[in-house]
Coordinates of C-alpha atoms and ligand atoms in Angstrom, one line a residue:
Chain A
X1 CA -25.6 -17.5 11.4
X2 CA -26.7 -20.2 8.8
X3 CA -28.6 -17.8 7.1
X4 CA -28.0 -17.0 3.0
X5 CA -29.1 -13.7 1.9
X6 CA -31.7 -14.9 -0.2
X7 CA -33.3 -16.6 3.2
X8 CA -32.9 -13.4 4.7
X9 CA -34.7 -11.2 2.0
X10 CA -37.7 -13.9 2.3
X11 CA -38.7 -12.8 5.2
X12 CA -41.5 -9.9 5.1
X13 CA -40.2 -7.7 7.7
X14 CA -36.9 -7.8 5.8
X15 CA -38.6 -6.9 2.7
X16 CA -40.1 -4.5 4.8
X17 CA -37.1 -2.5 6.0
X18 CA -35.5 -2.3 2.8
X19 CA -38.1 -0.7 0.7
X20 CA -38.7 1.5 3.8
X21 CA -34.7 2.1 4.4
X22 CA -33.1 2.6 1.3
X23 CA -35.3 5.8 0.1
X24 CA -35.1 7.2 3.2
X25 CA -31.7 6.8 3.7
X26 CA -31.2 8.3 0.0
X27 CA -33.3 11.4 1.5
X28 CA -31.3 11.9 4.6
X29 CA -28.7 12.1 2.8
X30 CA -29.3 14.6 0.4
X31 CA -30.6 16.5 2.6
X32 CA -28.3 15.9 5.3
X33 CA -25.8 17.4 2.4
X34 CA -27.6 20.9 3.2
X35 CA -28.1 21.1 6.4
X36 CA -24.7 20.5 7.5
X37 CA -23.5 23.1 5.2
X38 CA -26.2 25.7 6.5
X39 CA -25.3 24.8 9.7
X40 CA -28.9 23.1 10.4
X41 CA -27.6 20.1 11.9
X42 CA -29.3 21.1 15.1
X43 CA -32.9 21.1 13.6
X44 CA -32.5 17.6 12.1
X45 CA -31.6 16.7 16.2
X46 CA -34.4 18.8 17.2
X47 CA -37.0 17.3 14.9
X48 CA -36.5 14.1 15.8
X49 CA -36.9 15.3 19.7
X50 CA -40.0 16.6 18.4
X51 CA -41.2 13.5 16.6
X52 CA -41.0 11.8 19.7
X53 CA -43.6 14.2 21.6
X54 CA -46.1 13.9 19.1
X55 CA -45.8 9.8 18.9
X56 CA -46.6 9.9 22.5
X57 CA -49.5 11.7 22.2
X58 CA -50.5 9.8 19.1
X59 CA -50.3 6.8 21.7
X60 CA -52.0 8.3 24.3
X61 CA -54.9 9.5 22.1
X62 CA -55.2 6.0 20.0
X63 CA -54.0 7.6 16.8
X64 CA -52.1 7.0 13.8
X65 CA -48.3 7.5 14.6
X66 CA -47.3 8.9 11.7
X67 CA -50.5 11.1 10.8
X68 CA -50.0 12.9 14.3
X69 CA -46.2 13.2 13.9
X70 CA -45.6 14.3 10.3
X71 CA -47.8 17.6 10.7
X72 CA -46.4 18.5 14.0
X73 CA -42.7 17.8 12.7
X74 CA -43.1 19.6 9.5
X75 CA -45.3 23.3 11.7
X76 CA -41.8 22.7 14.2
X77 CA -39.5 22.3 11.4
X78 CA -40.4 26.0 10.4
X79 CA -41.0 27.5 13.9
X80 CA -36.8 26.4 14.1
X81 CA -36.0 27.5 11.4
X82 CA -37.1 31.0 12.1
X83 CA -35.3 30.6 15.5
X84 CA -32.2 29.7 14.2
X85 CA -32.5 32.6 11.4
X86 CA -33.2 35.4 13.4
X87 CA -30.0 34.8 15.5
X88 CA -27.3 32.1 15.2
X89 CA -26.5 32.2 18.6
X90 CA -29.3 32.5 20.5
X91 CA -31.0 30.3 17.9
X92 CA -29.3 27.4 19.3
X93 CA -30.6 27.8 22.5
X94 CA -34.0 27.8 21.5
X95 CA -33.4 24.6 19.5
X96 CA -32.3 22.2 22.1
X97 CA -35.0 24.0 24.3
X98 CA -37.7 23.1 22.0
X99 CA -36.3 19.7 21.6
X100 CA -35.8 18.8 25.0
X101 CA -39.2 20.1 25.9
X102 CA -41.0 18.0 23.1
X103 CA -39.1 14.9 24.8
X104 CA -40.1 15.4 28.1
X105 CA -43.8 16.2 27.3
X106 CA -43.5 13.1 25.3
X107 CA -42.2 11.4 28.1
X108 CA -44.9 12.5 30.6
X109 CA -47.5 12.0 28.8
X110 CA -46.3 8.5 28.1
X111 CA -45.8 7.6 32.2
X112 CA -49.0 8.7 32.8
X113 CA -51.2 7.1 30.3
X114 CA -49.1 3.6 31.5
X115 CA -45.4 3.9 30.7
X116 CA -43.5 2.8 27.6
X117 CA -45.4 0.3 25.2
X118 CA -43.6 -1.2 22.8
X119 CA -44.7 1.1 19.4
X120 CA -42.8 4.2 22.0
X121 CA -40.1 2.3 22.4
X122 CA -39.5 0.8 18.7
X123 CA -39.2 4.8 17.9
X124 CA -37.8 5.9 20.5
X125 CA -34.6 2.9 19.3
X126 CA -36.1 2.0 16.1
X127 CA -37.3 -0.9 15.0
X128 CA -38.0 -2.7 11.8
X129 CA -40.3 -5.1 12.9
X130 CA -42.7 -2.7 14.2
X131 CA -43.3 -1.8 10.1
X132 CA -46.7 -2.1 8.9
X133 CA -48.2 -2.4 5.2
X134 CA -49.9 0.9 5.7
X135 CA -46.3 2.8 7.1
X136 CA -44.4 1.1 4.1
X137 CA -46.8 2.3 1.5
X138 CA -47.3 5.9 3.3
X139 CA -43.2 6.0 3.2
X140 CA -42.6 5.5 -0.3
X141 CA -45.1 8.1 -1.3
X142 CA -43.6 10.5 1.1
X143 CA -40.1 9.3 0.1
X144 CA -40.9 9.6 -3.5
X145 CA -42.2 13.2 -2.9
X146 CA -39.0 14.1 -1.6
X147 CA -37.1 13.2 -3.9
X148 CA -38.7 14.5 -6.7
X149 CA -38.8 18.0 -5.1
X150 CA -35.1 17.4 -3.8
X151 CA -33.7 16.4 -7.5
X152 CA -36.3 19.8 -9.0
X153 CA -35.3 22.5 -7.2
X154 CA -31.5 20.7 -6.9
X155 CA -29.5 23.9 -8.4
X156 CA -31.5 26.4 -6.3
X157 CA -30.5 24.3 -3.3
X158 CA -27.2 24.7 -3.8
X159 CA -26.9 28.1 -4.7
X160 CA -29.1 28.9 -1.5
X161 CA -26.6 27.1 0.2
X162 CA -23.9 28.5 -0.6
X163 CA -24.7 32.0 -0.9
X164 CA -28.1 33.2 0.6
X165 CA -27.5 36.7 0.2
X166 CA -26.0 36.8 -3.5
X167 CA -29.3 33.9 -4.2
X168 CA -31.7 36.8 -2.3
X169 CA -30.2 39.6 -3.8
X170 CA -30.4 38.5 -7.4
X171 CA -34.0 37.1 -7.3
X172 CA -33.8 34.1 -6.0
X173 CA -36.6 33.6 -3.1
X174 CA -33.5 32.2 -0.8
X175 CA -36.4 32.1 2.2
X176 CA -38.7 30.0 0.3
X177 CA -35.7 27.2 -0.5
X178 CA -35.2 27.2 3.2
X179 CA -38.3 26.2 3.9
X180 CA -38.4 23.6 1.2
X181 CA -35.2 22.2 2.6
X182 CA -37.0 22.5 6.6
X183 CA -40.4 20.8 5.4
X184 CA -38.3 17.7 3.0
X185 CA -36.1 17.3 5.9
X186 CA -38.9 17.1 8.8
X187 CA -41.2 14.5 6.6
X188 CA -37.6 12.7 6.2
X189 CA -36.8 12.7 9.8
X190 CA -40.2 10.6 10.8
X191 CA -40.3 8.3 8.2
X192 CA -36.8 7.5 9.1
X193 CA -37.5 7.9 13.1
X194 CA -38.9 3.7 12.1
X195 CA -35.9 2.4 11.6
X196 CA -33.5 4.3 13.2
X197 CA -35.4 5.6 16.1
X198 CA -35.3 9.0 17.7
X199 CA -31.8 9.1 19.4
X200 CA -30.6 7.9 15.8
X201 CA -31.8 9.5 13.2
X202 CA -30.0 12.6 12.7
X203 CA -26.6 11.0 12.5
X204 CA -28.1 9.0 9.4
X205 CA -28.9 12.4 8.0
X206 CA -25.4 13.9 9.2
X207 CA -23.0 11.4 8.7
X208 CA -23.2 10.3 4.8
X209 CA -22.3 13.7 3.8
X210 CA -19.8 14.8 6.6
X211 CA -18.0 11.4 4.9
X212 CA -18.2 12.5 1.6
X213 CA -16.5 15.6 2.2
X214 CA -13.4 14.3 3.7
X215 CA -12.5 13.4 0.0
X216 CA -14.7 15.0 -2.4
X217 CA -14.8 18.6 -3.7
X218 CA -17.2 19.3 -5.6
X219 CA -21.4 19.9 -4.3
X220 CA -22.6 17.5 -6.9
X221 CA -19.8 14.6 -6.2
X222 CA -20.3 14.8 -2.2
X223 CA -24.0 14.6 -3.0
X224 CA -23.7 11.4 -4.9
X225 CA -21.0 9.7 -3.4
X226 CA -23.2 10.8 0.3
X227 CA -26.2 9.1 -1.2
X228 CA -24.5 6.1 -2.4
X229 CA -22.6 5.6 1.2
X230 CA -25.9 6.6 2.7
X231 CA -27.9 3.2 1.0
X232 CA -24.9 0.9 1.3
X233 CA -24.6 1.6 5.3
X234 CA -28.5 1.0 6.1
X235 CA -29.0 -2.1 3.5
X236 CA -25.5 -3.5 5.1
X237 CA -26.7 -2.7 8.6
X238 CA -30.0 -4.2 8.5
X239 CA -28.3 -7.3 6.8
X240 CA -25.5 -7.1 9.6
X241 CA -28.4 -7.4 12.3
X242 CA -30.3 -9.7 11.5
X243 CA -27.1 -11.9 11.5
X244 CA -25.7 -10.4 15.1
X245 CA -28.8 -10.2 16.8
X246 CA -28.2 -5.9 17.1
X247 CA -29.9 -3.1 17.1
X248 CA -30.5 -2.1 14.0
X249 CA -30.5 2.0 13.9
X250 CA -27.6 1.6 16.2
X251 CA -25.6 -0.9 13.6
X252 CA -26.7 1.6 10.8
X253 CA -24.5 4.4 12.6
X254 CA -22.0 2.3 13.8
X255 CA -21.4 1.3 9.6
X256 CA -21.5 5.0 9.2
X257 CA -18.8 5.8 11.2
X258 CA -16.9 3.0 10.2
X259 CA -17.0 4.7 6.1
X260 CA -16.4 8.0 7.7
X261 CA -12.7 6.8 9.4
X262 CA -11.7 5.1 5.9
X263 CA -13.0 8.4 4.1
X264 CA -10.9 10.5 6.8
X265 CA -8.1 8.4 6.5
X266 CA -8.5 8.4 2.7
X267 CA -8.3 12.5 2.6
X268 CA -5.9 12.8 5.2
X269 CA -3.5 10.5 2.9
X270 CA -4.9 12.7 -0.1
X271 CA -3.7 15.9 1.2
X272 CA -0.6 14.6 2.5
X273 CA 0.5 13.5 -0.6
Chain B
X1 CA -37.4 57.3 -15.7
X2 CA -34.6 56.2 -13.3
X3 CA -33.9 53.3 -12.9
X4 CA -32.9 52.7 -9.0
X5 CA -34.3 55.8 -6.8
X6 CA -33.3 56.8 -3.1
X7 CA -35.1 59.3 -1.3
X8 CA -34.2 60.0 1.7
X9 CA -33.2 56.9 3.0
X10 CA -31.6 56.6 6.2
X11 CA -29.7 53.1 6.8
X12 CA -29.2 51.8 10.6
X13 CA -28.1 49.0 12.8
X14 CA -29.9 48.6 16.1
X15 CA -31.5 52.8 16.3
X16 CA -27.8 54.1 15.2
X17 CA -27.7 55.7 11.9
X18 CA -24.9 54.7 9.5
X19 CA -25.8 57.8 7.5
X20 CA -28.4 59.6 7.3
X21 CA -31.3 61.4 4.0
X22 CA -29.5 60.4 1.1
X23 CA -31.2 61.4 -2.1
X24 CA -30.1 60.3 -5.8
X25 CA -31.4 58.7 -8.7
X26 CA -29.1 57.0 -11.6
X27 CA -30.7 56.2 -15.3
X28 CA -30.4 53.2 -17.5
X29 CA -26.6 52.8 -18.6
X30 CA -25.1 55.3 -15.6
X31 CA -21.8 54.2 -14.3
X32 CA -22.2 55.0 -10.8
X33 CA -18.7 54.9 -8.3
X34 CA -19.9 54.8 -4.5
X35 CA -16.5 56.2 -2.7
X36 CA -16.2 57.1 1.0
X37 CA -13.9 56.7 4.2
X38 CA -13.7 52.5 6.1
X39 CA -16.7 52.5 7.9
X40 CA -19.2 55.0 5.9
X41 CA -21.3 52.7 4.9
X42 CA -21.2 52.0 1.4
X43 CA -21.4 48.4 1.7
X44 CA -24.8 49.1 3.6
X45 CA -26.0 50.8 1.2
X46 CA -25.4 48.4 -1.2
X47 CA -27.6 45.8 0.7
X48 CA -29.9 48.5 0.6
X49 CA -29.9 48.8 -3.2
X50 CA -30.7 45.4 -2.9
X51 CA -33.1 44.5 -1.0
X52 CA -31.2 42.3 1.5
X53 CA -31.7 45.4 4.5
X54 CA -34.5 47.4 5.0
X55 CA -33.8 51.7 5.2
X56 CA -34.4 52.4 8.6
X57 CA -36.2 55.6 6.8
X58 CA -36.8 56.7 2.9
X59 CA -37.6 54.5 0.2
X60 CA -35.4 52.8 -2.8
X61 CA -37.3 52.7 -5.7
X62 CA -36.8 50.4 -8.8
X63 CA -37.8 52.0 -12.2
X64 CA -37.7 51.4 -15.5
X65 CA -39.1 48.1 -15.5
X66 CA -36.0 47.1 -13.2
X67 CA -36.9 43.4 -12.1
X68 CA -34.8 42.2 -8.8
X69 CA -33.8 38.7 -11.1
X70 CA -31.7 40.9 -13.7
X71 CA -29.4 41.8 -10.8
X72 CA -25.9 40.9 -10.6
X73 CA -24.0 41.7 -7.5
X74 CA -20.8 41.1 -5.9
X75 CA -20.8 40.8 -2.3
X76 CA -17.1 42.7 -0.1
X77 CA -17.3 39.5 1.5
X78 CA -19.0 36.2 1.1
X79 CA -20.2 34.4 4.2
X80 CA -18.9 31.1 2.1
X81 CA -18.0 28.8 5.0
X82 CA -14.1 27.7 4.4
X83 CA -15.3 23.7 4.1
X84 CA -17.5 24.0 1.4
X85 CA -17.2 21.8 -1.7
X86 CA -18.1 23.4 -4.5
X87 CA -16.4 23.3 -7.9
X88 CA -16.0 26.8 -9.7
X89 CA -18.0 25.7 -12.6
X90 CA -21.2 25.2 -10.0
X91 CA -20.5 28.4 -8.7
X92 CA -20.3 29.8 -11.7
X93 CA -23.3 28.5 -13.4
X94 CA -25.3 29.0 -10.3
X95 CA -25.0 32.8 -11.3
X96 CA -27.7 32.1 -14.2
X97 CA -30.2 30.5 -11.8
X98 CA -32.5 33.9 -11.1
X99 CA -33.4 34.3 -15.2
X100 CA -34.5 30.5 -15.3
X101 CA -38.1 30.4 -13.5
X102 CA -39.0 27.0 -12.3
X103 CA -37.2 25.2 -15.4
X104 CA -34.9 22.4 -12.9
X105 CA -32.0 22.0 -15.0
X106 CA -29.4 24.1 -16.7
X107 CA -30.2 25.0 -20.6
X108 CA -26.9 25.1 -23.0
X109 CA -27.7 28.6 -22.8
X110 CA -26.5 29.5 -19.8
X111 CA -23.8 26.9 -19.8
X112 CA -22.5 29.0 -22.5
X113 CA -22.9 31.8 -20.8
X114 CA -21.0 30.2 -17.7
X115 CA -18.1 29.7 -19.9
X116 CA -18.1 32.9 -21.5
X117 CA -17.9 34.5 -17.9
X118 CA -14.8 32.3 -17.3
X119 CA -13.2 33.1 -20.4
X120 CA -13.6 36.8 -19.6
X121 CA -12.0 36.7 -16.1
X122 CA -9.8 34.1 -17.3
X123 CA -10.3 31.5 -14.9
X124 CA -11.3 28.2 -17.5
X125 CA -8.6 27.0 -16.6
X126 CA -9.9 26.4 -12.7
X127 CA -13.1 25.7 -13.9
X128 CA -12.4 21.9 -12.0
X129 CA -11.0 23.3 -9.0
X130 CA -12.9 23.6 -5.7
X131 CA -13.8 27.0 -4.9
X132 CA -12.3 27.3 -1.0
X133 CA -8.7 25.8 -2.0
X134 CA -8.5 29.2 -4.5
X135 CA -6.2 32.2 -4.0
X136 CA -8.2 35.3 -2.7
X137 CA -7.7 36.4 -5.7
X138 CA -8.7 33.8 -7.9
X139 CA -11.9 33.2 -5.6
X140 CA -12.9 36.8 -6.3
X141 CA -12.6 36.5 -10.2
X142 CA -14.8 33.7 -9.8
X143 CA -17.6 35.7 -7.7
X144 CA -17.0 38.2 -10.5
X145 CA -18.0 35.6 -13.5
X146 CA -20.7 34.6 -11.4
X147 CA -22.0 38.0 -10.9
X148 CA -21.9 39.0 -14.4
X149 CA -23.8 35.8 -15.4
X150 CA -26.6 36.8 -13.1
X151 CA -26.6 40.1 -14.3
X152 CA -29.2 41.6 -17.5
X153 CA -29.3 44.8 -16.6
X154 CA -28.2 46.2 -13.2
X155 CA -24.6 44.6 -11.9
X156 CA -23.4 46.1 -8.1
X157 CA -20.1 45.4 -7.1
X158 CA -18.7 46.1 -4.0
X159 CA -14.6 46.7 -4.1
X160 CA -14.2 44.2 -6.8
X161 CA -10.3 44.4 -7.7
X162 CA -9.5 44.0 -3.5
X163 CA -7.4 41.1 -3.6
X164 CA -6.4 41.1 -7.6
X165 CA -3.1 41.5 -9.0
X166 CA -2.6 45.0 -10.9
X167 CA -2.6 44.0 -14.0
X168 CA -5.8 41.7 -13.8
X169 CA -7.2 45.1 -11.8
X170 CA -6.3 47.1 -14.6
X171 CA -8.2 44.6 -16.7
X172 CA -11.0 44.1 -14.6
X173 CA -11.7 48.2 -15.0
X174 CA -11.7 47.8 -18.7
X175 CA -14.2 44.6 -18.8
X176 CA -16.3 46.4 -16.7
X177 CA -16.5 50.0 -18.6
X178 CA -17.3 47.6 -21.6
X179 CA -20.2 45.9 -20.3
X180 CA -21.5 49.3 -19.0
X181 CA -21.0 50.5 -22.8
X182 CA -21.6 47.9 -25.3
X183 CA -23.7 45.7 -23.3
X184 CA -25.1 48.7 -22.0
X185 CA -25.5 47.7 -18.6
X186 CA -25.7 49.9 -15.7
X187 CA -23.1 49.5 -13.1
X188 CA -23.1 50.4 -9.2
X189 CA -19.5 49.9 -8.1
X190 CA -18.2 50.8 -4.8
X191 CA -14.4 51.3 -4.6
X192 CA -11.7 53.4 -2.7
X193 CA -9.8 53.8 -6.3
X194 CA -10.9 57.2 -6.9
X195 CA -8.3 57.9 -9.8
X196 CA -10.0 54.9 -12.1
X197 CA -13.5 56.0 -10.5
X198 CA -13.1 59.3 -12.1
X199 CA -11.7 57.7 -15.2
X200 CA -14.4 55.2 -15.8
X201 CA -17.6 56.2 -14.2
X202 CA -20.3 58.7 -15.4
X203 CA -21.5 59.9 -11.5
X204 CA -19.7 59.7 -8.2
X205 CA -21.6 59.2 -4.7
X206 CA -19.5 60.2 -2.0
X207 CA -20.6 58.6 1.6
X208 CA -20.3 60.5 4.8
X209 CA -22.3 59.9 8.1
X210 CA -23.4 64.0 8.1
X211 CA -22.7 65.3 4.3
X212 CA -23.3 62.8 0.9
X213 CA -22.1 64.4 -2.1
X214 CA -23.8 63.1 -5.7
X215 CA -23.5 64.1 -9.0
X216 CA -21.6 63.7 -12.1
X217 CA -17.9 63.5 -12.3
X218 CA -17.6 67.1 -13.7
X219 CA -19.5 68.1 -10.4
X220 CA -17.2 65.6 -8.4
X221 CA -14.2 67.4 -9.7
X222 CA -15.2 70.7 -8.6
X223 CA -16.8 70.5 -5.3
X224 CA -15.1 70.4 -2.4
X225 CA -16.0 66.9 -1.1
X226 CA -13.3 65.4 -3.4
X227 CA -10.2 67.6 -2.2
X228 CA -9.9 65.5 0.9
X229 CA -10.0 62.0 -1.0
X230 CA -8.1 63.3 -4.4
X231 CA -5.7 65.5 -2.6
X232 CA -5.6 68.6 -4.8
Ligands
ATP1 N1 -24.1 43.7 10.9 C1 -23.8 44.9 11.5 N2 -24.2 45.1 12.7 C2 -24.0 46.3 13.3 N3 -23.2 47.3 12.7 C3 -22.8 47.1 11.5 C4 -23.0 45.9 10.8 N4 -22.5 45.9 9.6 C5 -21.9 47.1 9.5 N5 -22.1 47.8 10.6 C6 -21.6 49.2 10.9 O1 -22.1 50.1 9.9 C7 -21.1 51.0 9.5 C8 -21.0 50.9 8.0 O2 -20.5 49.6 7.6 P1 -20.2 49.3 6.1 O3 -19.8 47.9 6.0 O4 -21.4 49.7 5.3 O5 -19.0 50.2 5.7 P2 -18.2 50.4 4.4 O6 -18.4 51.8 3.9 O7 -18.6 49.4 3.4 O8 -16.7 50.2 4.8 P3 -15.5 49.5 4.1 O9 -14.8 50.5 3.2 O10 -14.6 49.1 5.2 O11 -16.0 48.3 3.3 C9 -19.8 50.6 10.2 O12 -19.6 51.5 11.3 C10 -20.1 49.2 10.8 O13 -19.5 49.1 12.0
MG2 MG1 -17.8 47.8 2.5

């Protein structure tokens, strides 16, 4: 304690954090809008399994973390998304055994070129100070990229989302919005796999919107209100701590599920009444 | 030349046949009526027609400059998962998407043409609403505005009156005849109301797993395909 905020945001890591945190949570949570509603939740999970693996070998062969990761995430992103399209069921299967394979590779690799250093471990639990100049400006770019292709092909989204076959049969290339949604959502996973970590990640892309639909009803008013909620809970929790000394991916989610009771509550009421 | 073309086309799931070397052709501003027993395969078909399942044999030809974005279609049932939010104006309007190209946003154009939709199936009044706290009903008067917003030239609708009231139904048949005649759109409709399916439509495709019957209603009338389903 003894901190103001202004003492707070002086310090560069900080600074840091929050030009890294707030796009990216602004991505997940569009995004996260989708895939809940296409019932992709899994692949966020998986990805972020698979981010994992290729950080480890990116440690073990002395390269760039994110160079290494991005590619690999975004080839896996589409290899599971042709899994979990060819069969729902069985598609599942295949997810969590990709995912769990990509963590134990990572994991072996790791023990045997000389355990966990401490870049593995800030993504395996997230960590802000393990930001550098060169992630922060890489992010934004890759933030901003997302975004702008999120917010362009917005109405096609939705109507892939809500109807694949009536989008497919009437012209629409409902395969090619998947993939869109697959590749924004794998670059979103590893830039957000800093903060948050790897065990973390896909609840920040889950929970904003799972919130906002506990009270609102229409696609574009559950994408806002998810992006808004999405911002506030990771600029809150990275404030938060700093003060309490916690884990910050970990306080992120635990402010998420905090909003997510009041907005349960809230509906719950709202349909009573 | 025609504008939608089957020859020969065998439909399956998994090696089994649903049926089996259907042939027909329909032209620009036909009325087709796709009738058959629960289980025929007319809704299969239908995906057929649109590209959404491959013929297990045959080819289904688009003529006539048909383009796959000047489709409108109404699906029996929509995989629409029960939680999703989505106001009936977004649904709507998301009908207009497959004319627009790459353009991101919605032009008053097809706003306008959102609307009109509503008007016609009289559902402004929902236009608000969320889509999954609808009647059946209601829900599939707004598929049907959506459908006719995406459609330009070719609109397929699979049992579109199940779930509506009689009177809307009765209306609903009329809308529909108009937009194949003044808007001279041709329609592909698959229904079990074979009494308004003669009245309306110009041909009649009858579906069964060893014996399809297609021609024009006059041919309909006289074969002996229809006796079973007419009763005469
Ligand atoms: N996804 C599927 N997998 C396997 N078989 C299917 C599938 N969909 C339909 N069938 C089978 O194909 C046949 C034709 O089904 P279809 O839905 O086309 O019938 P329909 O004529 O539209 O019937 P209804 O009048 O009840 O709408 C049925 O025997 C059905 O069991
Ligand atoms: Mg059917």
């Amino acid at each position: 304690m003894g901190y103001s905020i202004s003492e707070i945001l002086s310090y560069t890591f900080m600074q840091r954090a929050i030009i890294v945190g707030v796009p990216v949570a602004l991505c997940a949570a569009l995004l996260g809008v989708s895939l809940i509603l296409k019932r992709y939740s899994m692949i966020g999970d998986g990805l972020s399994h698979v981010g994992f693996g290729a950080l480890a070998l990116a440690a073990a062969m002395n390269l760039a973390p994110l160079k290494v990761a991005i590619p690999i995430v975004v080839l896996s992103s589409f290899l599971l998304l042709r899994i979990s399209d060819s069969s729902k069921i069985r598609g599942d299967g295949a997810v969590a055994i990709l995912s769990s394979s990509a963590l134990a590779v990572g994991i072996v690799v790791t023990s045997v070129t000389g355990g966990l250093n401490t870049d593995l471990y800030s993504y395996l639990f997230g960590s802000i100070l393990a930001l550098k100049q060169d992630d922060v400006v890489l992010s934004l770019v890759l933030c901003a990229v997302v975004l702008f292709i999120y917010i362009f092909f917005y109405n096609k989204i939705f109507s892939v989302t809500f109807d694949e076959n009536f989008s497919q049969a009437t012209g629409i290339r409902a395969k090619n919005y998947n993939m869109i949604i697959a590749l924004l959502t794998s670059l979103t996973v590893v830039l957000g796999m800093q903060i948050m970590g790897t065990l973390l990640i896909s609840s920040l892309i889950i929970f904003p919107g799972l919130t906002a639909m506990r009270v609102f009803k229409s696609y574009k008013s559950v994408v806002i209100s998810a992006a808004i909620q999405s911002v506030f809970c990771v600029v809150s929790g990275l404030i938060i701590s700093f003060y309490a000394e916690t884990a910050t991916g970990a306080t992120v989610v635990c402010i998420n599920l905090v909003c997510f009771v009041i907005f349960w509550l809230f509906g719950f009421i709202k349909e009573r009444n | 030349m025609a504008v939608l073309k089957c020859e020969n086309v065998t439909m399956s799931y998994e090696g089994v046949s649903v049926f089996e070397n259907l042939n027909f052709e329909i032209n620009s501003g036909d009325y087709l009526c796709i009738v058959g027993e629960n289980g025929s395969g007319k809704s299969t078909l239908m995906k057929g027609l649109l590209g959404l399942r491959r013929p297990a044999r045959g080819r289904i030809i688009y003529g006539d400059g048909l383009m796959q974005n000047q489709i409108g279609y109404l699906p029996q049932q929509s995989a629409v998962q029960r939680d999703f939010p989505a106001s009936v104006y977004e649904v709507v309007l998301s009908g207009t998407l497959n004319s627009r190209g790459m353009r991101p946003f919605y032009s008053k154009k097809e706003k306008q043409l959102a609307n009109r939709n509503m008007e016609r199936l009289s559902i402004t009044h929902l236009k608000k609403r969320c889509y999954r706290e609808l009647s059946g009903g209601q829900q599939q008067r707004v598929l049907l505005a959506r459908a006719l917003c995406a459609t330009k030239s070719l609109l397929l609708l699979d049992e579109p009156v199940t779930g509506l009231d009689p009177v809307v139904s009765g209306e609903l048949y009329a809308l529909i005849s108009d937009i194949n005649k003044s808007d001279n759109i041709t329609v592909i409709m698959v229904s079990h109301d074979i009494t308004e399916s003669v009245k309306n439509a110009s041909h009649i495709l009858h579906i069964e797993s060893k014996r399809c019957f297609f021609g024009s209603i006059q041919e309909y009338l006289t074969s002996s395909v229809s006796n079973v389903f007419i009763g005469e």
